[in-house]
Amino acid sequence: MARWVGGGCGPLGVDAQAARQAVLLGEIVSPGDRRKDVIDRPREYAAAEVPFFLRVDLRNRVPAMALYELTDGEYRPVSAAAAGTTFVMREPFEFRVDPADLLDEEAPSEDPDTEG
């Protein structure tokens, strides 16, 4: 396994010095580069010893979020939620959101008197 350490940009363009100063870094999973977003970037962030990693996945119209904490050189899941539930993060700061709120859409109106 290649390990990215040192100054300059890593293989994915992440500045090593800036990453080392971060407490939390996040990725929005893109449809075309899933491997980069799900495997490669977290490895880079772990190598830079970033304590927390947040993944936001909007690809499947059911948004999901997951927070990971760096433990023994690997990210371990701390909190996760999908649309319709509340994502709760207590560290490195408090934050709560329903991942569905991340979409730039209005929910369809649910009028019980309207059929069809």
PDB file of C-alpha atoms in Angstrom:
ATOM      1  CA  MET A   1       0.000   0.000   0.000  1.00  0.00           C
ATOM      2  CA  ALA A   2       1.367   3.385  -1.000  1.00  0.00           C
ATOM      3  CA  ARG A   3       1.457   5.903   1.798  1.00  0.00           C
ATOM      4  CA  TRP A   4       1.290   9.639   1.173  1.00  0.00           C
ATOM      5  CA  VAL A   5       3.355  11.579   3.677  1.00  0.00           C
ATOM      6  CA  GLY A   6       5.172  14.856   3.446  1.00  0.00           C
ATOM      7  CA  GLY A   7       4.675  18.246   1.882  1.00  0.00           C
ATOM      8  CA  GLY A   8       3.067  19.168  -1.385  1.00  0.00           C
ATOM      9  CA  CYS A   9      -0.041  17.682  -2.868  1.00  0.00           C
ATOM     10  CA  GLY A  10      -0.884  14.028  -2.574  1.00  0.00           C
ATOM     11  CA  PRO A  11      -1.926  11.904  -5.545  1.00  0.00           C
ATOM     12  CA  LEU A  12      -5.460  13.312  -5.437  1.00  0.00           C
ATOM     13  CA  GLY A  13      -4.427  16.945  -5.067  1.00  0.00           C
ATOM     14  CA  VAL A  14      -4.869  17.238  -1.308  1.00  0.00           C
ATOM     15  CA  ASP A  15      -2.250  19.494   0.295  1.00  0.00           C
ATOM     16  CA  ALA A  16      -0.480  17.459   2.997  1.00  0.00           C
ATOM     17  CA  GLN A  17       0.271  20.389   5.311  1.00  0.00           C
ATOM     18  CA  ALA A  18      -3.258  21.765   5.114  1.00  0.00           C
ATOM     19  CA  ALA A  19      -4.726  18.303   5.700  1.00  0.00           C
ATOM     20  CA  ARG A  20      -2.607  17.820   8.821  1.00  0.00           C
ATOM     21  CA  GLN A  21      -4.101  20.999  10.305  1.00  0.00           C
ATOM     22  CA  ALA A  22      -7.691  19.902   9.665  1.00  0.00           C
ATOM     23  CA  VAL A  23      -9.862  18.364  12.345  1.00  0.00           C
ATOM     24  CA  LEU A  24     -12.477  17.087   9.885  1.00  0.00           C
ATOM     25  CA  LEU A  25     -12.408  16.635   6.124  1.00  0.00           C
ATOM     26  CA  GLY A  26     -15.318  15.506   4.014  1.00  0.00           C
ATOM     27  CA  GLU A  27     -16.126  14.080   0.622  1.00  0.00           C
ATOM     28  CA  ILE A  28     -19.247  14.212  -1.473  1.00  0.00           C
ATOM     29  CA  VAL A  29     -19.352  10.924  -3.363  1.00  0.00           C
ATOM     30  CA  SER A  30     -19.602  11.599  -7.069  1.00  0.00           C
ATOM     31  CA  PRO A  31     -21.157   9.173  -9.545  1.00  0.00           C
ATOM     32  CA  GLY A  32     -18.086   8.981 -11.756  1.00  0.00           C
ATOM     33  CA  ASP A  33     -15.306   8.715  -9.181  1.00  0.00           C
ATOM     34  CA  ARG A  34     -16.624   6.440  -6.451  1.00  0.00           C
ATOM     35  CA  ARG A  35     -13.239   4.748  -5.841  1.00  0.00           C
ATOM     36  CA  LYS A  36     -11.527   8.109  -5.328  1.00  0.00           C
ATOM     37  CA  ASP A  37     -14.209   9.329  -2.939  1.00  0.00           C
ATOM     38  CA  VAL A  38     -14.792   6.109  -0.991  1.00  0.00           C
ATOM     39  CA  ILE A  39     -11.336   4.498  -0.905  1.00  0.00           C
ATOM     40  CA  ASP A  40      -8.511   6.788  -2.001  1.00  0.00           C
ATOM     41  CA  ARG A  41      -9.381  10.066  -0.273  1.00  0.00           C
ATOM     42  CA  PRO A  42     -10.052   8.502   3.136  1.00  0.00           C
ATOM     43  CA  ARG A  43      -6.655   6.761   2.893  1.00  0.00           C
ATOM     44  CA  GLU A  44      -4.972  10.085   2.163  1.00  0.00           C
ATOM     45  CA  TYR A  45      -6.748  11.773   5.050  1.00  0.00           C
ATOM     46  CA  ALA A  46      -5.828   8.919   7.396  1.00  0.00           C
ATOM     47  CA  ALA A  47      -2.187   9.134   6.290  1.00  0.00           C
ATOM     48  CA  ALA A  48      -2.301  12.853   7.126  1.00  0.00           C
ATOM     49  CA  GLU A  49      -3.805  11.902  10.529  1.00  0.00           C
ATOM     50  CA  VAL A  50      -7.004  13.907  10.092  1.00  0.00           C
ATOM     51  CA  PRO A  51      -9.043  12.887  13.170  1.00  0.00           C
ATOM     52  CA  PHE A  52     -12.499  12.835  11.511  1.00  0.00           C
ATOM     53  CA  PHE A  53     -13.799  12.099   8.022  1.00  0.00           C
ATOM     54  CA  LEU A  54     -17.345  12.884   6.827  1.00  0.00           C
ATOM     55  CA  ARG A  55     -18.834  11.192   3.750  1.00  0.00           C
ATOM     56  CA  VAL A  56     -21.926  12.592   2.032  1.00  0.00           C
ATOM     57  CA  ASP A  57     -23.508  10.370  -0.612  1.00  0.00           C
ATOM     58  CA  LEU A  58     -26.140  11.968  -2.848  1.00  0.00           C
ATOM     59  CA  ARG A  59     -25.886   9.522  -5.768  1.00  0.00           C
ATOM     60  CA  ASN A  60     -28.992   7.387  -5.308  1.00  0.00           C
ATOM     61  CA  ARG A  61     -31.648  10.019  -4.618  1.00  0.00           C
ATOM     62  CA  VAL A  62     -31.595   8.787  -1.009  1.00  0.00           C
ATOM     63  CA  PRO A  63     -28.962  11.011   0.575  1.00  0.00           C
ATOM     64  CA  ALA A  64     -26.829   9.488   3.297  1.00  0.00           C
ATOM     65  CA  MET A  65     -24.114  10.767   5.613  1.00  0.00           C
ATOM     66  CA  ALA A  66     -21.522   8.962   7.681  1.00  0.00           C
ATOM     67  CA  LEU A  67     -18.932  10.216  10.149  1.00  0.00           C
ATOM     68  CA  TYR A  68     -15.749   8.249  10.788  1.00  0.00           C
ATOM     69  CA  GLU A  69     -13.100   8.686  13.485  1.00  0.00           C
ATOM     70  CA  LEU A  70      -9.438   7.853  12.970  1.00  0.00           C
ATOM     71  CA  THR A  71      -8.453   4.962  15.246  1.00  0.00           C
ATOM     72  CA  ASP A  72      -5.162   3.076  14.916  1.00  0.00           C
ATOM     73  CA  GLY A  73      -4.579   4.560  11.454  1.00  0.00           C
ATOM     74  CA  GLU A  74      -7.996   3.635  10.030  1.00  0.00           C
ATOM     75  CA  TYR A  75     -11.380   5.309   9.994  1.00  0.00           C
ATOM     76  CA  ARG A  76     -14.064   3.626  12.083  1.00  0.00           C
ATOM     77  CA  PRO A  77     -17.768   4.549  11.785  1.00  0.00           C
ATOM     78  CA  VAL A  78     -19.147   6.797  14.509  1.00  0.00           C
ATOM     79  CA  SER A  79     -22.498   7.973  13.174  1.00  0.00           C
ATOM     80  CA  ALA A  80     -24.583   7.457  10.038  1.00  0.00           C
ATOM     81  CA  ALA A  81     -28.031   8.334   8.727  1.00  0.00           C
ATOM     82  CA  ALA A  82     -30.036   8.227   5.527  1.00  0.00           C
ATOM     83  CA  ALA A  83     -32.798  10.521   4.296  1.00  0.00           C
ATOM     84  CA  GLY A  84     -35.770  10.648   6.632  1.00  0.00           C
ATOM     85  CA  THR A  85     -33.656  10.200   9.771  1.00  0.00           C
ATOM     86  CA  THR A  86     -31.404  12.590  11.646  1.00  0.00           C
ATOM     87  CA  PHE A  87     -27.637  12.498  11.269  1.00  0.00           C
ATOM     88  CA  VAL A  88     -26.160  13.455  14.644  1.00  0.00           C
ATOM     89  CA  MET A  89     -22.534  14.383  15.126  1.00  0.00           C
ATOM     90  CA  ARG A  90     -21.176  15.248  18.570  1.00  0.00           C
ATOM     91  CA  GLU A  91     -17.471  15.483  17.713  1.00  0.00           C
ATOM     92  CA  PRO A  92     -15.470  17.361  16.605  1.00  0.00           C
ATOM     93  CA  PHE A  93     -18.441  19.736  16.963  1.00  0.00           C
ATOM     94  CA  GLU A  94     -22.182  19.304  17.365  1.00  0.00           C
ATOM     95  CA  PHE A  95     -24.203  19.105  14.183  1.00  0.00           C
ATOM     96  CA  ARG A  96     -27.572  17.580  13.207  1.00  0.00           C
ATOM     97  CA  VAL A  97     -29.329  17.321   9.872  1.00  0.00           C
ATOM     98  CA  ASP A  98     -31.707  15.101   7.958  1.00  0.00           C
ATOM     99  CA  PRO A  99     -29.651  14.125   4.881  1.00  0.00           C
ATOM    100  CA  ALA A 100     -32.801  14.689   2.767  1.00  0.00           C
ATOM    101  CA  ASP A 101     -32.387  18.410   3.486  1.00  0.00           C
ATOM    102  CA  LEU A 102     -29.185  18.364   1.436  1.00  0.00           C
ATOM    103  CA  LEU A 103     -31.108  17.973  -1.800  1.00  0.00           C
ATOM    104  CA  ASP A 104     -32.192  21.116  -3.576  1.00  0.00           C
ATOM    105  CA  GLU A 105     -35.746  19.898  -4.015  1.00  0.00           C
ATOM    106  CA  GLU A 106     -39.031  20.504  -2.355  1.00  0.00           C
ATOM    107  CA  ALA A 107     -40.823  17.492  -0.979  1.00  0.00           C
ATOM    108  CA  PRO A 108     -44.040  16.625  -2.801  1.00  0.00           C
ATOM    109  CA  SER A 109     -47.140  17.876  -1.119  1.00  0.00           C
ATOM    110  CA  GLU A 110     -48.997  15.174   0.788  1.00  0.00           C
ATOM    111  CA  ASP A 111     -52.616  16.309   0.673  1.00  0.00           C
ATOM    112  CA  PRO A 112     -54.855  13.475   1.912  1.00  0.00           C
ATOM    113  CA  ASP A 113     -57.863  14.995   0.095  1.00  0.00           C
ATOM    114  CA  THR A 114     -56.141  14.791  -3.287  1.00  0.00           C
ATOM    115  CA  GLU A 115     -56.061  11.532  -5.202  1.00  0.00           C
ATOM    116  CA  GLY A 116     -53.901  10.559  -8.158  1.00  0.00           C
TER     117      GLY A 116
END
